[in-house]
Structures are given as C-alpha cells and as structure tokens.
Tab-separated table of C-alpha atoms in Angstrom:
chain	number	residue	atom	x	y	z
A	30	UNK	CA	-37.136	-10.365	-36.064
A	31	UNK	CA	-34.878	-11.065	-33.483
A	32	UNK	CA	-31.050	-11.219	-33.039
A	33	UNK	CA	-31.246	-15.131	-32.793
A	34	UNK	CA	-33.510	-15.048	-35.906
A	35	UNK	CA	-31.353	-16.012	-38.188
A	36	UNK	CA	-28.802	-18.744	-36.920
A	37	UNK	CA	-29.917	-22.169	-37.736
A	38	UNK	CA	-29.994	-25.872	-35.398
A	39	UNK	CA	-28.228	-24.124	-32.449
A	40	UNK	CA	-31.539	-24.257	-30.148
A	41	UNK	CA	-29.502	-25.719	-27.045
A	42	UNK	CA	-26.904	-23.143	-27.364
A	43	UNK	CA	-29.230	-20.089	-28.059
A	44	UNK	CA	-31.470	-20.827	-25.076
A	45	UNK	CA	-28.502	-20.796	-22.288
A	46	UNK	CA	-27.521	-17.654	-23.861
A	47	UNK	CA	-30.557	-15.778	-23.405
A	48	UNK	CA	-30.645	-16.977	-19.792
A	49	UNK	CA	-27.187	-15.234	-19.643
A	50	UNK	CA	-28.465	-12.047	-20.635
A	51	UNK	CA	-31.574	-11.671	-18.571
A	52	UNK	CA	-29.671	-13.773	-15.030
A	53	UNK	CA	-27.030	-12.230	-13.558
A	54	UNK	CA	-25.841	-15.463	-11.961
A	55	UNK	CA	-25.964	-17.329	-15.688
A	56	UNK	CA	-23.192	-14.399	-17.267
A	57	UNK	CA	-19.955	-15.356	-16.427
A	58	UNK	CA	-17.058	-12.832	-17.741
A	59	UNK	CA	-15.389	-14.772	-20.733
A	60	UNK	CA	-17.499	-17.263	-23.044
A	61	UNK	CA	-15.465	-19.486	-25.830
A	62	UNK	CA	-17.808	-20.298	-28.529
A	63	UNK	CA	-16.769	-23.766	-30.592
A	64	UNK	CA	-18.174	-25.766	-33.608
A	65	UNK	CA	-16.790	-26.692	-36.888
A	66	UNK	CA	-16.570	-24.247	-39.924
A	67	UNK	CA	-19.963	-23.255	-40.948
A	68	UNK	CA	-21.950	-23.528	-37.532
A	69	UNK	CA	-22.079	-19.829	-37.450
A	70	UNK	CA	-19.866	-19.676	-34.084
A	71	UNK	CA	-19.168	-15.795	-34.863
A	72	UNK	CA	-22.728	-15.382	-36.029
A	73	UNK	CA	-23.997	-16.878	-32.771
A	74	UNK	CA	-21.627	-14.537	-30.733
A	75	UNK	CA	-22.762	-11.323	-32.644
A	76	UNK	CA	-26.053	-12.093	-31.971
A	77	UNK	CA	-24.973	-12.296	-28.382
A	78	UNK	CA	-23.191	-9.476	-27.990
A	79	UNK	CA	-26.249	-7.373	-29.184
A	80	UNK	CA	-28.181	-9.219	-26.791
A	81	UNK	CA	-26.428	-7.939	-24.048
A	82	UNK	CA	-26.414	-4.320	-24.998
A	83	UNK	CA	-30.052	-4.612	-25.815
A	84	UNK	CA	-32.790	-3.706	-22.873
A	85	UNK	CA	-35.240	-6.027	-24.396
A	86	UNK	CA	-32.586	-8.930	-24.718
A	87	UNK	CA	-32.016	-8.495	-28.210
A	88	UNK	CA	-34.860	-7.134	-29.850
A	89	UNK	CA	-33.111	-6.958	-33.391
A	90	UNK	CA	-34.262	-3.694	-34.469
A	91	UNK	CA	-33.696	-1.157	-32.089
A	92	UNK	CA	-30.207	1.270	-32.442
A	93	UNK	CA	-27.826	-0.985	-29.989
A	94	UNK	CA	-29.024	-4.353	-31.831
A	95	UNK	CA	-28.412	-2.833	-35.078
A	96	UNK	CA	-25.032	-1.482	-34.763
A	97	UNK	CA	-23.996	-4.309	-32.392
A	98	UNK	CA	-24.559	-6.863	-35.043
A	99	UNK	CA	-23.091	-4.424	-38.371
A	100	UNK	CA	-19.512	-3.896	-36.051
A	101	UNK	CA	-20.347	-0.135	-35.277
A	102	UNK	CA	-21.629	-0.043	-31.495
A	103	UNK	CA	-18.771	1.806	-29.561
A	104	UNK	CA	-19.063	-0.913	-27.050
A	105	UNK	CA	-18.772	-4.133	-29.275
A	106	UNK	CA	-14.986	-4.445	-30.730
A	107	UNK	CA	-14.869	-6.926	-32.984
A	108	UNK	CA	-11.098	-8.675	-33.543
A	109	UNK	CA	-11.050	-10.206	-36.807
A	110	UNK	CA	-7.279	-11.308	-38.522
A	111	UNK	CA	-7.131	-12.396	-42.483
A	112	UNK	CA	-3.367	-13.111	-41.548
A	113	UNK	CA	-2.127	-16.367	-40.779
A	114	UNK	CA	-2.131	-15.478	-36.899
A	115	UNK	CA	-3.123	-12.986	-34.780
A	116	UNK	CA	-0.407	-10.836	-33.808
A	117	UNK	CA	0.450	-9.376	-30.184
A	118	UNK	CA	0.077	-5.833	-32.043
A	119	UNK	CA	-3.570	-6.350	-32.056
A	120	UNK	CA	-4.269	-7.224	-28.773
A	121	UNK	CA	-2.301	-5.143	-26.488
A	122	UNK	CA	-5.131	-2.257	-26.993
A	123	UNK	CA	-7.635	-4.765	-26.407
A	124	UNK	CA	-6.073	-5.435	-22.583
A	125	UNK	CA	-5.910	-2.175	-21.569
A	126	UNK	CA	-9.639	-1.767	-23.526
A	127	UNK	CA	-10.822	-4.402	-21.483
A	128	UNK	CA	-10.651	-1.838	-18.496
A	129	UNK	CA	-12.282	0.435	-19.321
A	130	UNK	CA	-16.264	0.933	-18.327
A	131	UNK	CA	-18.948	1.040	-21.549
A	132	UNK	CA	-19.311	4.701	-23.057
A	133	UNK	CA	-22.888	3.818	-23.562
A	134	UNK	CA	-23.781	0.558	-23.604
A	135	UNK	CA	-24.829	-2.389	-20.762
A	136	UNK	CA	-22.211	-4.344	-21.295
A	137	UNK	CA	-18.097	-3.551	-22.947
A	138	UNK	CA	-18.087	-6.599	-25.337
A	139	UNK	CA	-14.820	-7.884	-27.180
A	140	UNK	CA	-15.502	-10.474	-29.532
A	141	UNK	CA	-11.964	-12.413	-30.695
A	142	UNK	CA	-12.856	-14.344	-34.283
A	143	UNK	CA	-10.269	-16.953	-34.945
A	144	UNK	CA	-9.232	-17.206	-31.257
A	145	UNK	CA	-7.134	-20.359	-32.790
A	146	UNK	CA	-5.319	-18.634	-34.483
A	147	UNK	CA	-3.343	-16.479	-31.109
A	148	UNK	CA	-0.310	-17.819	-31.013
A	149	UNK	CA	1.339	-18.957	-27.547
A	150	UNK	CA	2.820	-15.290	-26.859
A	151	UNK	CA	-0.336	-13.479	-28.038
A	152	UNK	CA	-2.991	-15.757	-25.529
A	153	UNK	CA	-0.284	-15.038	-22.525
A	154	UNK	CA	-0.843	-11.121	-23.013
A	155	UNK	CA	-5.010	-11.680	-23.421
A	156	UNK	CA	-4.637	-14.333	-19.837
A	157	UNK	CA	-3.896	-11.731	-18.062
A	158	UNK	CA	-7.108	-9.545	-19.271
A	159	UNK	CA	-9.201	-12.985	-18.474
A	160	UNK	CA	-7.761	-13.125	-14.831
A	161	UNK	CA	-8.454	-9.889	-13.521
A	162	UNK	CA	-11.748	-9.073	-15.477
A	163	UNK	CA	-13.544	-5.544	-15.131
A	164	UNK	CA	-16.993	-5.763	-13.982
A	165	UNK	CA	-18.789	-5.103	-17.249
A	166	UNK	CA	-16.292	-6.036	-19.820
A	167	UNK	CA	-17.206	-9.494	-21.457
A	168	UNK	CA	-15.131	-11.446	-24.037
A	169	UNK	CA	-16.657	-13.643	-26.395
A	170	UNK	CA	-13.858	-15.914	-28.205
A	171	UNK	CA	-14.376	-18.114	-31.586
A	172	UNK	CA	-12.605	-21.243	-32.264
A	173	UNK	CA	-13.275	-24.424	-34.213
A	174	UNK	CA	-12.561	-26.590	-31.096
A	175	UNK	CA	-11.894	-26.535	-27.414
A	176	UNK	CA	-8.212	-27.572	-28.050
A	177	UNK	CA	-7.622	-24.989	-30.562
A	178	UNK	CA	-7.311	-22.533	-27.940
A	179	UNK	CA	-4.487	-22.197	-25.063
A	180	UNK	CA	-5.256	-24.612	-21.839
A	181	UNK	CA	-5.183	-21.482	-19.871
A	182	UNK	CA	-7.757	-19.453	-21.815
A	183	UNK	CA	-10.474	-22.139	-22.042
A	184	UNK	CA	-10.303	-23.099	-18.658
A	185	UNK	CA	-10.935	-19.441	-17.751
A	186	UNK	CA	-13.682	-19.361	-20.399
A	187	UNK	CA	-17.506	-20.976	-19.945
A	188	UNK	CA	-17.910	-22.965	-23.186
A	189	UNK	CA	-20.331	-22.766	-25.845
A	190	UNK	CA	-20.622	-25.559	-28.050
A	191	UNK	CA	-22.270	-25.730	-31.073
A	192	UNK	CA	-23.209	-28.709	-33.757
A	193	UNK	CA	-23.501	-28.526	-37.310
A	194	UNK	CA	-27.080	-27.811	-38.272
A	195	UNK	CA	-29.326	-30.078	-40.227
A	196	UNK	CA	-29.509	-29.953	-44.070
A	197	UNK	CA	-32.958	-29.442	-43.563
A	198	UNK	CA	-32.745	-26.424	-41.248
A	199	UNK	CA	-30.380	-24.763	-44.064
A	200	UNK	CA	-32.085	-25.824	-47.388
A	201	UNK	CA	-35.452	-23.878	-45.459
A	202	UNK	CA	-33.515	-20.727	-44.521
A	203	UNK	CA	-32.075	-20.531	-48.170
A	204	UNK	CA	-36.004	-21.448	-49.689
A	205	UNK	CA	-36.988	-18.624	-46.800
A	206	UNK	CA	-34.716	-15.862	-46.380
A	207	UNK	CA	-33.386	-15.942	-50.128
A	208	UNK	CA	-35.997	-17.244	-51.973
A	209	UNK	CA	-34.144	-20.320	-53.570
A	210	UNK	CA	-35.432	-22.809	-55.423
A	211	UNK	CA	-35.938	-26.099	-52.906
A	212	UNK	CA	-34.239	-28.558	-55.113
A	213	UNK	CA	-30.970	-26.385	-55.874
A	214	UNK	CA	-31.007	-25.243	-52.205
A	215	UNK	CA	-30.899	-28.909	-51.220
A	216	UNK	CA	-28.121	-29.663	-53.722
A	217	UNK	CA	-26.009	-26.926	-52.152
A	218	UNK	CA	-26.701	-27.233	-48.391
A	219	UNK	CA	-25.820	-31.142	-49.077
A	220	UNK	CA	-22.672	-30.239	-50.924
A	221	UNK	CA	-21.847	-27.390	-48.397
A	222	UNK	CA	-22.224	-29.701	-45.643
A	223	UNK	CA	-24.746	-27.204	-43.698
A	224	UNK	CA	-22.576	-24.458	-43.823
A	225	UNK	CA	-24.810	-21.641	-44.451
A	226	UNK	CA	-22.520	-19.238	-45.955
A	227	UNK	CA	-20.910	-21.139	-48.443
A	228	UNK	CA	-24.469	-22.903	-49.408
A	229	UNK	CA	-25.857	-19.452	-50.133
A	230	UNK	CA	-22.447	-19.104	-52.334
A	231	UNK	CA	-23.675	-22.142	-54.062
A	232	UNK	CA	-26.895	-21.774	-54.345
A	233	UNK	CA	-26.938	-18.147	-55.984
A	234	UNK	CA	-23.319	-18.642	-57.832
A	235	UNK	CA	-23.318	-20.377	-61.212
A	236	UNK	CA	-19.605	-19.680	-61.260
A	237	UNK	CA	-18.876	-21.211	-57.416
A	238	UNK	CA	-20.871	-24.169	-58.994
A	239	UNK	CA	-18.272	-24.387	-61.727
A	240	UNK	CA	-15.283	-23.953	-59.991
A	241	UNK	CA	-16.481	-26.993	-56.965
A	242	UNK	CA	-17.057	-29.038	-60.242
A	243	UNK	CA	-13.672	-28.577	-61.200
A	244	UNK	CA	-12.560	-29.857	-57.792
A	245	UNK	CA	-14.248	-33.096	-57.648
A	246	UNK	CA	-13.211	-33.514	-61.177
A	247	UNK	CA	-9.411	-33.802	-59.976
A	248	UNK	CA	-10.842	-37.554	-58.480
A	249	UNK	CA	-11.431	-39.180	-61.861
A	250	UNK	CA	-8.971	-37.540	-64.346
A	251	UNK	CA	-5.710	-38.444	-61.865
A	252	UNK	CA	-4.378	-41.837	-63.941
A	253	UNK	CA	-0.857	-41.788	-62.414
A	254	UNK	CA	2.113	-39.356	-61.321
A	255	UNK	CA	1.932	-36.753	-64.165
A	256	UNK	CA	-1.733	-36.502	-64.153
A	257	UNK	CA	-1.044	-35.404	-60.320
A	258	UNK	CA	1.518	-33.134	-60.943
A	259	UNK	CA	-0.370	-31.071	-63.233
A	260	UNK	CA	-4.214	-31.545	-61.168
A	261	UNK	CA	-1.905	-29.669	-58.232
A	262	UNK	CA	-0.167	-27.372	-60.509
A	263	UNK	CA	-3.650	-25.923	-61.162
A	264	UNK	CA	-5.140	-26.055	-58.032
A	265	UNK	CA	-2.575	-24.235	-56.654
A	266	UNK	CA	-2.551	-21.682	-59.405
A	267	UNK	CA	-6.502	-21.535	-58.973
A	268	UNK	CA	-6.602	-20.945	-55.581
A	269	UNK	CA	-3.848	-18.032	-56.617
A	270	UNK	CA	-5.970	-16.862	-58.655
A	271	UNK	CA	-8.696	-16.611	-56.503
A	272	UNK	CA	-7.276	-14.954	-53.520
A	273	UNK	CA	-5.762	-12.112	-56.175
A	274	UNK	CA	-9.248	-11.441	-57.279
A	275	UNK	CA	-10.273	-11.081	-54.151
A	276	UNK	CA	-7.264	-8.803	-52.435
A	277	UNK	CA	-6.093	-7.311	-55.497
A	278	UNK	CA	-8.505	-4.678	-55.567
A	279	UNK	CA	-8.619	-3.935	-51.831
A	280	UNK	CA	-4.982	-3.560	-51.567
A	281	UNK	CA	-4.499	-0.737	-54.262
A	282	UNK	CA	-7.574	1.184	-52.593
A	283	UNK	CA	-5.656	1.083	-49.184
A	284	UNK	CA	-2.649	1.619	-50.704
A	285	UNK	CA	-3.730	4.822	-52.288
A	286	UNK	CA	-5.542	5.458	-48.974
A	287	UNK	CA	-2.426	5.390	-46.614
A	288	UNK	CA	-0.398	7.683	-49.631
A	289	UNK	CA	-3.282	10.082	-49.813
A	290	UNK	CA	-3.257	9.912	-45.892
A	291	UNK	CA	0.632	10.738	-45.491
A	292	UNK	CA	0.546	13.408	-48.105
A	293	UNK	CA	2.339	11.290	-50.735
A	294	UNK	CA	-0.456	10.849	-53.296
A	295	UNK	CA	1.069	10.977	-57.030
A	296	UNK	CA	4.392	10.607	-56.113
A	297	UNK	CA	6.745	9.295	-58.195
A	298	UNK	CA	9.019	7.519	-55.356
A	299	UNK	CA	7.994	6.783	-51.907
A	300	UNK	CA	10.105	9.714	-49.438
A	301	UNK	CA	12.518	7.853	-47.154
A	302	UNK	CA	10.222	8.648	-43.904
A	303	UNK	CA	7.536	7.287	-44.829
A	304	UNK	CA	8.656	3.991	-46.546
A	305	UNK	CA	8.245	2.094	-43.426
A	306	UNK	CA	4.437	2.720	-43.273
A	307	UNK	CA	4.100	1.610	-46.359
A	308	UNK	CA	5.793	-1.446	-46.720
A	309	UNK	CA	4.175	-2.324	-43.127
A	310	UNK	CA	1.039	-1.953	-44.878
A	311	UNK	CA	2.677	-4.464	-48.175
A	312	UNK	CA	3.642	-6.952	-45.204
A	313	UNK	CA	0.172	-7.072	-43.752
A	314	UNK	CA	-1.604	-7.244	-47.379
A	315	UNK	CA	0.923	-10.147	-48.109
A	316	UNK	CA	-0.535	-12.191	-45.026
A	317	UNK	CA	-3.697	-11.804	-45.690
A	318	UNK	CA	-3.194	-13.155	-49.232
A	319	UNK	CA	-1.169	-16.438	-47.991
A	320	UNK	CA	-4.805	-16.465	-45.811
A	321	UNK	CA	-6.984	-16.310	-48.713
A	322	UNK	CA	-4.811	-18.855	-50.596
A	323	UNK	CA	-4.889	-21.778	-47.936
A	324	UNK	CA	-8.577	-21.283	-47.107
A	325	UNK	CA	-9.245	-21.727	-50.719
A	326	UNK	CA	-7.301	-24.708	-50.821
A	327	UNK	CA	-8.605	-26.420	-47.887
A	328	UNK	CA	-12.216	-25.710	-49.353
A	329	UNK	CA	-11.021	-27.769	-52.069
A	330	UNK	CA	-9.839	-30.586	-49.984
A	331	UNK	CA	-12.872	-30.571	-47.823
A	332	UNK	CA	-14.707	-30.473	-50.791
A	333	UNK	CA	-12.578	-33.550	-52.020
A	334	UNK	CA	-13.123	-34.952	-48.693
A	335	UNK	CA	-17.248	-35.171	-49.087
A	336	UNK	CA	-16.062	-36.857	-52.312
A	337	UNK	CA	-14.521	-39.759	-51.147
A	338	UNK	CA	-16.660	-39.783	-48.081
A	339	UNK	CA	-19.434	-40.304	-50.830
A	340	UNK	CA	-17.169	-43.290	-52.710
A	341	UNK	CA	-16.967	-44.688	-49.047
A	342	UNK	CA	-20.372	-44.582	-48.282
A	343	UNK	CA	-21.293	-46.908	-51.833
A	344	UNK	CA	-18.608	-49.166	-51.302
A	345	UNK	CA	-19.836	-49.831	-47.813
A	346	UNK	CA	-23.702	-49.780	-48.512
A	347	UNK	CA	-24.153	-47.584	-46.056
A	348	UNK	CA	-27.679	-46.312	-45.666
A	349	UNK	CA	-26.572	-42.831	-45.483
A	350	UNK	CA	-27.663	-39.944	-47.919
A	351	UNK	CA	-24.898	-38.319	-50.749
A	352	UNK	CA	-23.522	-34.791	-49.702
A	353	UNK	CA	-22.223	-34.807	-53.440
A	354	UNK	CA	-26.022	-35.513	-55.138
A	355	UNK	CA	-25.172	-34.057	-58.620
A	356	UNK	CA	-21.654	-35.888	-58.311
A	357	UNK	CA	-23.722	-39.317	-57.865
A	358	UNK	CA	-22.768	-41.147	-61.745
A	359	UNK	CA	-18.399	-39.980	-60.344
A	360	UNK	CA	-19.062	-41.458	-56.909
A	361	UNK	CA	-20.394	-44.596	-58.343
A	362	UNK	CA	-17.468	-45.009	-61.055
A	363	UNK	CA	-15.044	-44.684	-58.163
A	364	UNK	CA	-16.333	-46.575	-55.686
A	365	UNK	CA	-16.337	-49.071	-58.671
A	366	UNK	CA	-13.026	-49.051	-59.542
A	367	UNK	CA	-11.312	-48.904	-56.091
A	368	UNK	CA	-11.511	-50.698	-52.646
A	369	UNK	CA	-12.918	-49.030	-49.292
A	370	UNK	CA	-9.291	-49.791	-48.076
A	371	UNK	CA	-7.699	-47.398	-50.862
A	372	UNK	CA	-10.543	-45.032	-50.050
A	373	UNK	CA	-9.245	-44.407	-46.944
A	374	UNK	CA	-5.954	-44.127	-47.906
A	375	UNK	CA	-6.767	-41.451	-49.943
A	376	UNK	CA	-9.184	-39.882	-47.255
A	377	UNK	CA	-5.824	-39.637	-45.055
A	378	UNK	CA	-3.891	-38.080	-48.114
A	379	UNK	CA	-6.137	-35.112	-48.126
A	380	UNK	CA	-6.173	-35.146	-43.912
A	381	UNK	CA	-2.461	-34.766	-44.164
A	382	UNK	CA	-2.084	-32.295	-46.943
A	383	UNK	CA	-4.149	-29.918	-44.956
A	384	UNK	CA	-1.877	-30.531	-41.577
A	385	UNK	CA	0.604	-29.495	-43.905
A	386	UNK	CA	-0.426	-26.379	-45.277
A	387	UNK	CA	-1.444	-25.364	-41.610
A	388	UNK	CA	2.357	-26.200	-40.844
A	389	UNK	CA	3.514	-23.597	-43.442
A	390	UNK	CA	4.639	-26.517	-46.224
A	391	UNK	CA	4.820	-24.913	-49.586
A	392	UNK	CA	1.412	-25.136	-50.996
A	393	UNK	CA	2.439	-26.888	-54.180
A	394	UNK	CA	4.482	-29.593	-52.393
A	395	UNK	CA	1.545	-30.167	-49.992
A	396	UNK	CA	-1.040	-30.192	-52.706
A	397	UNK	CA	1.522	-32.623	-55.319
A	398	UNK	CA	1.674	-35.106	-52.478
A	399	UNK	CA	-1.780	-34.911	-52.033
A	400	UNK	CA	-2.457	-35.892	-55.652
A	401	UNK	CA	0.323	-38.033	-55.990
A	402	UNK	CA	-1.464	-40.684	-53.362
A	403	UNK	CA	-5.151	-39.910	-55.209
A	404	UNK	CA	-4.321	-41.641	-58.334
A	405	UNK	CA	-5.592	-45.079	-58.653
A	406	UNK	CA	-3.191	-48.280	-57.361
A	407	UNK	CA	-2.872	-51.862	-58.929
C-alpha cells in the first residue's frame, strides 16, 4: 500500500506530485497545497513529504515512509498550531532549520498546517526562508485557499489545488478501509460533505450522531427572539463543553509534566522563578481552547449551512441529491413554511456569524445574532 493509498478524488493532484518526486525539473522549492476543509490538503502533503524521502517514491512501508507519514523522520518537521494563529515564536527555528542540509534523508521537508493562520509579521520572517531557499530544503504549506495566505508567499509557492472528493469515493473508503455498513456510510459522507475525517466520526460515533442532531434541531424549534436566545445559549455552552473534554485532560498531564520537569512536582505554591514557565504554558493551553471552541462552533454552522442548503434545494426543485438524508421529513417542513428568499437570508446569517467569530466577536453575541435572524418572519 502506498503513501497515496489512502487519499480519496485527488487523482489530478497526486499524479503531478509523483512527477515531482521522480523529475528534477517538476520539484520546485516551496509547494502551497489548497482545498476546502476535509480534502485532506495535510494528508496529501504527508504523503508527499514521504514520497520524497522515499527511494522508491513512496513505497509506504519501508522506515523513511513510515516515520515520514507518523511525524518522526528527523527530516520531516511538521508545524501544526491549535492556537488561534501561528506565532513568530514558532517559526524563527524553522528559518534558520531551513538551512540546514538533511541528517539522513533525500530531501529536508517542512510542512506548515494552517499556513492561514501566519499572521502578517509571522509570513514576513518565513519570506525570507522562501527567497533564498537551500538546495534540498522543501516547504510544503496548507491553506484552505490561495488568498488565505500572504501575496508574497503564494507567489513564491507552486500551487496545489485540490477539490472536494465525491460522496462516492468516501462512502467506499469507509465500506473498505473501516468496514462500515454502505447505507450508514452514505448517510455520513452525505452529511459530512466528503470530508473523510469527520464522516468516519459519524459513521462509527453514535454520540457525534446525537450531538449533529441536536444542531439541525436548532432550525425548527427557533419560534421567535427567546427561543434564539436560549438555542445560542446552549450552543455556545456545548461547544464549551466540548473543547473542555477534549483539553481538559491534556492540559493537567502537561501541566504535571513541565512541574515534574522543573523540579516542582507536589508543591504546594509555584516558586517565584519558575512561575513564568508555567503560566506561559496556562497562556498557550488557553489558546488552544478558544481553538477548539470556534472550530466546534463553525462545525455547527456548516452543519446548519447543509441544512438550509437542503430547504433551498426543495423550495427550488432542484434536481440535486440531500446532504442531510435522515433530516429529509425537517427539510421538507421548512422549506414548507418559508420562502427561498428567507432561506437565503438565513444562509447569510450563518455566513456572517462565522466572519465574526473569525474576527474575535464574543462567541455568544455572534452565535445570538445568528439565531436571532433564523427564526421564522411574517
């Protein structure tokens, strides 16, 4: 089984990589991979990088493949931020990385996940690394969309594009690689809108089932401005909920990792010198909560989104298949009681709430207005 094995519908993109590897005049120093959530744009530069460290051209089972694609190859460094951005901290090693020659590998790879997410200061440090490139050092960057990333940084970057694969393509892989029954893997790839990882979550998660339910049930219960207020009040506390479950735990391990580290295990109080560590540490666990919080909240408006994309769809007679298929009897109800005009409206509700939360509004104001324009209008 091959590196390129498992990503799914990204033919066009997969073949002009392997040219890459085995074509010296194909490589080019700095690649920007791009495609909407769930297209497996990190997945697809993985596979890459262990590609180019492998002599077969990614084999998929020999020791470079294998370590290239689990994040331990000494030659693959793998940037990955669960902050909000990715600070300059974090890539000033990478620069003067960049330099240096592989310790054993073909290729020095540096893979940047969330390239979107460098902010203005950040990309000018990594420009510099892009314009005077060593001769074996590639970077591989991941963003949703070409104008995500800095002007200066894509135009110094060969583009990768990728599409979101067919439902098709994803409901085999799940019957295939994880043995899911056809008709539930066809309900989930529809409602995950091809992405594979969350239809796997789906698929093989009674309780992810549950809580998407809950979601879509915010459509029909909003009657009018209380009904919103609350529907947001628990959605917010939900997605609280949700990111504490899954940080909570992680913090208090590293937490009693850095005080076991510095010689402070057991103490009572936290000794002046060292209380800068640790709250550095608090600071950094706080971001990557606020990160856990908004991505589950823009799930939920994306999945809100296929919703009302479904009420549009009936209301237009459109001969296009449900993403929501076990949501059908809710999509028919609204599309019944509401015009494709006020559809739209609400369409451009959810849009906006999520250009909010990206813009650092308080989530609960954000998700309030949100619900406030959801509920139905005379």
């Amino acid at each position: 089984m091959s590196v390129w094995d498992g990503l799914v519908g990204q033919e066009p993109a997969i073949t002009e990589l392997q040219r890459a590897v085995v074509d010296p005049q194909a490589m080019t120093h700095a690649w920007l991979f791009t495609g909407p959530p769930g297209s497996g744009r990190s997945n697809l530069a993985r596979a890459f990088a262990a590609a180019l460290q492998c002599a077969q051209g990614g084999c998929g089972s020999c020791h470079a493949c294998t370590t290239a694609l689990r994040g331990t190859h000494p030659d693959v460094t793998v940037v990955a931020t669960e902050g909000v951005n990715i600070l300059i901290d974090a890539v000033r090693p990478l620069v003067e990385l960049a330099q240096r020659s592989p310790s054993e590998g073909r290729w020095r790879v540096i893979l940047v996940e969330d390239a979107d997410r460098l902010v203005e200061r950040t990309s000018n440090l990594l420009l510099k690394a892009l314009e005077e490139p060593a001769p074996r050092t590639v970077w591989l960057l991941c963003a949703p969309s070409p104008q995500d990333v800095l002007v200066t940084l894509r135009s110094r970057s060969r583009a990768v594009a990728l599409r979101v694969p067919p439902v098709e393509a994803v409901v085999d892989l799940l019957v295939r690689r994880d043995g899911i029954d056809p008709q539930v893997a066809e309900v989930a790839a529809r409602a995950a809108q091809s992405h594979v990882g969350i239809a796997r979550r789906l698929a093989r998660d009674p309780e992810a089932r549950r809580r998407r339910a809950d979601v879509l049930g915010i459509a029909a219960r909003i009657r009018g401005v209380g009904d919103a207020v609350l529907a947001a009040g628990d959605l917010v506390a939900t997605a609280q909920a949700d990111a504490k479950a899954a940080t909570e735990e992680r913090d208090a391990a590293e937490r009693a990792a850095l005080l076991r580290t510095l010689g402070a295990e057991g103490a009572a109080t936290i000794p002046p010198a060292l209380r800068t560590q640790v709250r550095q540490l608090e600071e950094d666990q706080k971001r990557r909560a606020t990160r856990a919080q908004r991505d589950v909240l823009d799930r939920a408006m994306l999945d809100l989104l296929s919703l009302y994309r479904d009420v549009l769809v009936v209301q237009l007679g459109a001969d296009v298949s449900l993403v929501n298929l076990d949501h059908a009897e809710t999509v028919r109800e609204l599309a019944a009681s509401s015009s494709p005009e006020q559809t739209l409206r609400r369409m451009d509700a959810i849009g906006q709430a999520r250009t909010r939360l990206k813009g650092n509004v308080a989530p609960l104001l954000a998700v309030e207005a949100m619900a406030i324009a959801l509920r139905p209008q005379g």
